[in-house]
mmCIF file of C-alpha atoms in Angstrom:
data_model
loop_
_atom_site.group_PDB
_atom_site.id
_atom_site.type_symbol
_atom_site.label_atom_id
_atom_site.label_comp_id
_atom_site.label_asym_id
_atom_site.label_seq_id
_atom_site.Cartn_x
_atom_site.Cartn_y
_atom_site.Cartn_z
ATOM 1 C CA GLU A 1 -3.941 -58.113 39.605
ATOM 2 C CA ALA A 2 -4.011 -60.298 42.642
ATOM 3 C CA ALA A 3 -2.461 -63.678 42.363
ATOM 4 C CA VAL A 4 -4.520 -66.615 43.654
ATOM 5 C CA THR A 5 -3.545 -70.167 42.923
ATOM 6 C CA GLN A 6 -5.389 -73.428 43.526
ATOM 7 C CA SER A 7 -4.390 -77.046 43.667
ATOM 8 C CA PRO A 8 -5.142 -79.535 42.395
ATOM 9 C CA ARG A 9 -6.736 -78.202 39.173
ATOM 10 C CA ASN A 10 -8.592 -81.451 38.584
ATOM 11 C CA LYS A 11 -9.484 -84.150 40.954
ATOM 12 C CA VAL A 12 -11.415 -87.428 40.727
ATOM 13 C CA ALA A 13 -12.509 -88.834 44.133
ATOM 14 C CA VAL A 14 -14.549 -91.767 45.242
ATOM 15 C CA THR A 15 -17.677 -91.542 47.261
ATOM 16 C CA GLY A 16 -16.880 -91.553 51.018
ATOM 17 C CA GLY A 17 -13.318 -90.492 50.484
ATOM 18 C CA LYS A 18 -11.622 -87.389 51.876
ATOM 19 C CA VAL A 19 -10.804 -84.548 49.570
ATOM 20 C CA THR A 20 -8.695 -81.447 50.437
ATOM 21 C CA LEU A 21 -8.662 -78.403 48.021
ATOM 22 C CA SER A 22 -5.943 -75.832 48.598
ATOM 23 C CA CYS A 23 -5.711 -72.164 47.835
ATOM 24 C CA ASN A 24 -2.774 -69.803 48.118
ATOM 25 C CA GLN A 25 -2.613 -66.019 47.667
ATOM 26 C CA THR A 26 0.451 -63.827 47.759
ATOM 27 C CA ASN A 27 -1.081 -60.442 48.078
ATOM 28 C CA ASN A 28 -1.525 -60.306 51.877
ATOM 29 C CA HIS A 29 -5.292 -60.150 51.512
ATOM 30 C CA ASN A 30 -7.172 -60.604 54.778
ATOM 31 C CA ASN A 31 -10.311 -62.191 53.368
ATOM 32 C CA MET A 32 -10.507 -65.472 51.553
ATOM 33 C CA TYR A 33 -13.565 -67.327 50.180
ATOM 34 C CA TRP A 34 -14.530 -70.704 48.794
ATOM 35 C CA TYR A 35 -17.297 -70.936 46.195
ATOM 36 C CA ARG A 36 -18.796 -73.689 44.092
ATOM 37 C CA GLN A 37 -20.221 -73.072 40.619
ATOM 38 C CA ASP A 38 -22.868 -75.220 39.041
ATOM 39 C CA THR A 39 -24.931 -74.573 35.930
ATOM 40 C CA GLY A 40 -27.952 -72.477 36.737
ATOM 41 C CA HIS A 41 -26.748 -71.486 40.260
ATOM 42 C CA GLY A 42 -24.034 -68.997 39.647
ATOM 43 C CA LEU A 43 -21.401 -68.845 42.397
ATOM 44 C CA ARG A 44 -22.486 -70.049 45.864
ATOM 45 C CA LEU A 45 -20.411 -69.297 48.929
ATOM 46 C CA ILE A 46 -19.395 -72.256 51.111
ATOM 47 C CA HIS A 47 -16.948 -70.899 53.622
ATOM 48 C CA TYR A 48 -14.947 -67.731 54.123
ATOM 49 C CA SER A 49 -12.307 -66.294 56.453
ATOM 50 C CA TYR A 50 -11.307 -62.945 57.798
ATOM 51 C CA GLY A 51 -7.742 -63.918 58.545
ATOM 52 C CA ALA A 52 -5.498 -66.647 59.921
ATOM 53 C CA GLY A 53 -7.302 -68.953 62.303
ATOM 54 C CA SER A 54 -10.764 -67.779 61.380
ATOM 55 C CA THR A 55 -13.439 -69.578 59.383
ATOM 56 C CA GLU A 56 -17.087 -68.686 58.866
ATOM 57 C CA LYS A 57 -19.951 -70.519 57.307
ATOM 58 C CA GLY A 58 -21.306 -69.244 53.986
ATOM 59 C CA ASP A 59 -24.644 -70.066 52.382
ATOM 60 C CA ILE A 60 -24.062 -73.818 51.686
ATOM 61 C CA PRO A 61 -21.563 -75.107 54.351
ATOM 62 C CA ASP A 62 -23.084 -78.550 54.859
ATOM 63 C CA GLY A 63 -20.564 -81.334 54.051
ATOM 64 C CA TYR A 64 -17.681 -78.951 53.936
ATOM 65 C CA LYS A 65 -15.039 -77.817 56.378
ATOM 66 C CA ALA A 66 -12.503 -74.974 55.986
ATOM 67 C CA SER A 67 -9.146 -74.274 57.450
ATOM 68 C CA ARG A 68 -7.110 -70.999 57.426
ATOM 69 C CA PRO A 69 -3.698 -71.862 58.957
ATOM 70 C CA SER A 70 -2.000 -68.708 57.655
ATOM 71 C CA GLN A 71 -2.678 -65.422 55.887
ATOM 72 C CA GLU A 72 -1.750 -67.022 52.562
ATOM 73 C CA ASN A 73 -3.434 -70.399 52.677
ATOM 74 C CA PHE A 74 -7.104 -71.460 52.836
ATOM 75 C CA SER A 75 -8.211 -75.079 52.487
ATOM 76 C CA LEU A 76 -11.596 -76.636 51.773
ATOM 77 C CA ILE A 77 -12.088 -80.119 53.150
ATOM 78 C CA LEU A 78 -14.710 -82.726 52.148
ATOM 79 C CA GLU A 79 -14.462 -85.340 54.863
ATOM 80 C CA LEU A 80 -16.919 -87.719 53.169
ATOM 81 C CA ALA A 81 -17.292 -86.795 49.565
ATOM 82 C CA THR A 82 -20.539 -87.455 47.760
ATOM 83 C CA PRO A 83 -21.493 -87.268 44.095
ATOM 84 C CA SER A 84 -23.558 -84.140 44.806
ATOM 85 C CA GLN A 85 -20.363 -82.330 45.510
ATOM 86 C CA THR A 86 -19.151 -82.770 41.961
ATOM 87 C CA SER A 87 -18.639 -79.219 40.861
ATOM 88 C CA VAL A 88 -16.089 -76.527 40.026
ATOM 89 C CA TYR A 89 -14.708 -74.871 43.127
ATOM 90 C CA PHE A 90 -13.253 -71.367 43.097
ATOM 91 C CA CYS A 91 -11.140 -69.677 45.801
ATOM 92 C CA ALA A 92 -11.085 -65.899 46.022
ATOM 93 C CA SER A 93 -9.278 -63.308 48.084
ATOM 94 C CA ALA A 94 -9.871 -59.632 48.937
ATOM 95 C CA ARG A 95 -8.705 -56.913 51.166
ATOM 96 C CA LEU A 96 -10.658 -55.876 54.127
ATOM 97 C CA GLY A 97 -12.900 -52.988 52.871
ATOM 98 C CA VAL A 98 -16.481 -53.419 51.760
ATOM 99 C CA GLN A 99 -15.669 -51.790 48.365
ATOM 100 C CA ASP A 100 -12.684 -54.111 47.707
ATOM 101 C CA THR A 101 -12.865 -56.469 44.804
ATOM 102 C CA GLN A 102 -12.687 -60.284 45.131
ATOM 103 C CA TYR A 103 -10.004 -61.887 42.926
ATOM 104 C CA PHE A 104 -10.535 -65.424 41.868
ATOM 105 C CA GLY A 105 -8.159 -68.391 41.458
ATOM 106 C CA PRO A 106 -8.274 -70.600 38.351
ATOM 107 C CA GLY A 107 -10.667 -73.138 39.879
ATOM 108 C CA THR A 108 -10.651 -76.838 40.682
ATOM 109 C CA ARG A 109 -12.793 -79.292 38.787
ATOM 110 C CA LEU A 110 -13.904 -82.049 41.157
ATOM 111 C CA LEU A 111 -15.596 -85.234 40.043
ATOM 112 C CA VAL A 112 -16.914 -87.580 42.832
ATOM 113 C CA LEU A 113 -17.752 -91.061 41.532
ATOM 114 C CA GLN B 1 -35.258 -67.088 46.007
ATOM 115 C CA GLN B 2 -32.108 -65.575 44.479
ATOM 116 C CA LYS B 3 -31.390 -62.156 46.007
ATOM 117 C CA VAL B 4 -29.694 -61.075 42.795
ATOM 118 C CA GLN B 5 -31.591 -61.526 39.609
ATOM 119 C CA GLN B 6 -30.049 -61.217 36.104
ATOM 120 C CA SER B 7 -31.733 -60.899 32.785
ATOM 121 C CA PRO B 8 -31.784 -62.144 30.158
ATOM 122 C CA GLU B 9 -30.351 -65.575 30.864
ATOM 123 C CA SER B 10 -28.851 -65.659 27.386
ATOM 124 C CA LEU B 11 -28.273 -63.045 24.749
ATOM 125 C CA ILE B 12 -27.089 -63.225 21.121
ATOM 126 C CA VAL B 13 -25.903 -60.087 19.419
ATOM 127 C CA PRO B 14 -24.098 -59.580 15.993
ATOM 128 C CA GLU B 15 -20.494 -58.383 15.946
ATOM 129 C CA GLY B 16 -20.475 -54.658 16.217
ATOM 130 C CA GLY B 17 -23.828 -54.560 17.990
ATOM 131 C CA MET B 18 -24.847 -53.394 21.425
ATOM 132 C CA ALA B 19 -25.339 -55.807 24.275
ATOM 133 C CA SER B 20 -27.418 -54.769 27.343
ATOM 134 C CA LEU B 21 -27.494 -56.891 30.449
ATOM 135 C CA ASN B 22 -29.567 -56.271 33.613
ATOM 136 C CA CYS B 23 -29.208 -56.989 37.275
ATOM 137 C CA THR B 24 -31.586 -56.257 40.204
ATOM 138 C CA SER B 25 -31.130 -56.943 43.880
ATOM 139 C CA SER B 26 -34.169 -57.813 46.123
ATOM 140 C CA ASP B 27 -32.050 -57.058 49.273
ATOM 141 C CA ARG B 28 -32.633 -53.459 50.366
ATOM 142 C CA ASN B 29 -29.292 -53.480 52.240
ATOM 143 C CA VAL B 30 -27.205 -53.774 49.112
ATOM 144 C CA ASP B 31 -24.973 -50.811 48.402
ATOM 145 C CA TYR B 32 -22.306 -52.015 45.967
ATOM 146 C CA PHE B 33 -22.305 -53.821 42.734
ATOM 147 C CA TRP B 34 -19.652 -55.566 40.587
ATOM 148 C CA TRP B 35 -19.810 -57.038 37.067
ATOM 149 C CA TYR B 36 -17.563 -60.055 36.404
ATOM 150 C CA ARG B 37 -16.859 -61.689 33.076
ATOM 151 C CA GLN B 38 -16.118 -65.373 32.881
ATOM 152 C CA HIS B 39 -14.917 -66.963 29.681
ATOM 153 C CA SER B 40 -15.602 -70.698 29.139
ATOM 154 C CA GLY B 41 -13.400 -72.881 31.376
ATOM 155 C CA LYS B 42 -11.878 -69.906 33.090
ATOM 156 C CA SER B 43 -12.378 -68.032 36.363
ATOM 157 C CA PRO B 44 -14.477 -64.916 36.870
ATOM 158 C CA LYS B 45 -12.587 -61.658 36.265
ATOM 159 C CA MET B 46 -13.810 -58.311 37.549
ATOM 160 C CA LEU B 47 -14.884 -56.118 34.697
ATOM 161 C CA MET B 48 -16.383 -53.070 36.409
ATOM 162 C CA SER B 49 -17.643 -51.931 39.758
ATOM 163 C CA ILE B 50 -20.137 -49.224 40.578
ATOM 164 C CA PHE B 51 -20.972 -47.853 43.975
ATOM 165 C CA SER B 52 -22.739 -44.501 43.258
ATOM 166 C CA ASN B 53 -25.855 -43.600 41.394
ATOM 167 C CA GLY B 54 -25.256 -42.804 37.702
ATOM 168 C CA GLU B 55 -23.063 -44.011 34.995
ATOM 169 C CA LYS B 56 -19.425 -45.231 34.647
ATOM 170 C CA GLU B 57 -17.742 -45.747 31.331
ATOM 171 C CA GLU B 58 -14.543 -47.685 30.614
ATOM 172 C CA GLY B 59 -13.809 -48.115 26.868
ATOM 173 C CA ARG B 60 -16.621 -50.085 25.172
ATOM 174 C CA PHE B 61 -18.202 -50.904 28.613
ATOM 175 C CA THR B 62 -20.820 -48.675 30.317
ATOM 176 C CA VAL B 63 -22.345 -49.452 33.739
ATOM 177 C CA HIS B 64 -25.429 -47.719 35.195
ATOM 178 C CA LEU B 65 -26.702 -47.919 38.731
ATOM 179 C CA ASN B 66 -30.054 -46.740 40.218
ATOM 180 C CA LYS B 67 -29.767 -47.215 43.934
ATOM 181 C CA ALA B 68 -33.444 -46.474 44.527
ATOM 182 C CA SER B 69 -34.494 -49.508 42.436
ATOM 183 C CA LEU B 70 -31.378 -51.455 43.239
ATOM 184 C CA HIS B 71 -30.899 -51.946 39.500
ATOM 185 C CA THR B 72 -27.661 -52.055 37.607
ATOM 186 C CA SER B 73 -27.084 -52.584 33.868
ATOM 187 C CA LEU B 74 -23.989 -53.290 31.766
ATOM 188 C CA HIS B 75 -23.915 -52.120 28.154
ATOM 189 C CA ILE B 76 -21.236 -53.288 25.715
ATOM 190 C CA ARG B 77 -21.023 -51.336 22.489
ATOM 191 C CA ASP B 78 -19.250 -52.502 19.335
ATOM 192 C CA SER B 79 -19.446 -56.110 20.699
ATOM 193 C CA GLN B 80 -16.650 -58.458 19.610
ATOM 194 C CA PRO B 81 -16.633 -62.232 19.479
ATOM 195 C CA SER B 82 -14.082 -62.138 22.313
ATOM 196 C CA ASP B 83 -16.821 -60.618 24.488
ATOM 197 C CA SER B 84 -18.693 -63.995 24.297
ATOM 198 C CA ALA B 85 -18.754 -65.085 27.956
ATOM 199 C CA LEU B 86 -20.874 -65.532 31.082
ATOM 200 C CA TYR B 87 -21.424 -62.210 32.767
ATOM 201 C CA LEU B 88 -22.015 -62.296 36.489
ATOM 202 C CA CYS B 89 -23.442 -59.530 38.632
ATOM 203 C CA ALA B 90 -22.496 -59.393 42.312
ATOM 204 C CA ALA B 91 -23.817 -57.233 45.129
ATOM 205 C CA ARG B 92 -22.733 -56.517 48.666
ATOM 206 C CA SER B 93 -24.244 -54.753 51.660
ATOM 207 C CA SER B 94 -22.332 -51.833 53.256
ATOM 208 C CA SER B 95 -23.047 -53.349 56.733
ATOM 209 C CA GLY B 96 -22.557 -56.757 58.126
ATOM 210 C CA SER B 97 -20.391 -59.363 56.481
ATOM 211 C CA TRP B 98 -18.124 -59.078 53.489
ATOM 212 C CA GLN B 99 -20.123 -61.617 51.510
ATOM 213 C CA LEU B 100 -20.794 -61.062 47.822
ATOM 214 C CA ILE B 101 -24.128 -62.309 46.475
ATOM 215 C CA PHE B 102 -23.890 -63.466 42.869
ATOM 216 C CA GLY B 103 -26.595 -63.683 40.242
ATOM 217 C CA SER B 104 -26.841 -66.744 37.950
ATOM 218 C CA GLY B 105 -25.388 -64.816 35.069
ATOM 219 C CA THR B 106 -26.222 -63.816 31.452
ATOM 220 C CA GLN B 107 -24.580 -65.919 28.764
ATOM 221 C CA LEU B 108 -23.581 -63.515 25.973
ATOM 222 C CA THR B 109 -22.774 -64.772 22.482
ATOM 223 C CA VAL B 110 -21.477 -62.411 19.859
ATOM 224 C CA MET B 111 -21.889 -63.759 16.334
ATOM 225 C CA PRO B 112 -19.282 -62.931 13.752
#
């Protein structure tokens, strides 16, 4: 199974502060994704990427930026964190085909006070 | 409105029983479906995928797909307490982006 790691695993931030969540995959997958998961909403797509240097907006991009500096790394940046961004964040990766499965990292639990 | 609807929201079955979970897409462009299982505090793990009309069986798990109605169902026979988890249905269109659309999930509890 594909290996996707995330750091940090837990984070407490203050309102207005900057938060960077990191994701690394070692399977040479082209596509990477950032989701947030909240009770009653399932998984919602924030940003995704087709490869190094590319980022695309998902369904809920407001308040988030993304960066894909290399094939392996994909970051999610909260420039001005707000309490509404308290959530669990998952990174996922997949190969290029439409039938390819997405593999998820362990998640980052973010609390914004 | 959610494009992928799952039912029921929660389900309790006795150990050894059959669990049946449903998922329907309202997006006519959807072609492919996945079922993920997420244990409490863990990340989603792909359980089964189905891309063609019909049925697919893997051990105790069976998935059905009806493309005309955009409906898929997951059936777990001989349910075990370790099957207790959130089950997420995901769908993707064969054209356009590589985005997966997730439903809100069915919380399954298997009582010993």
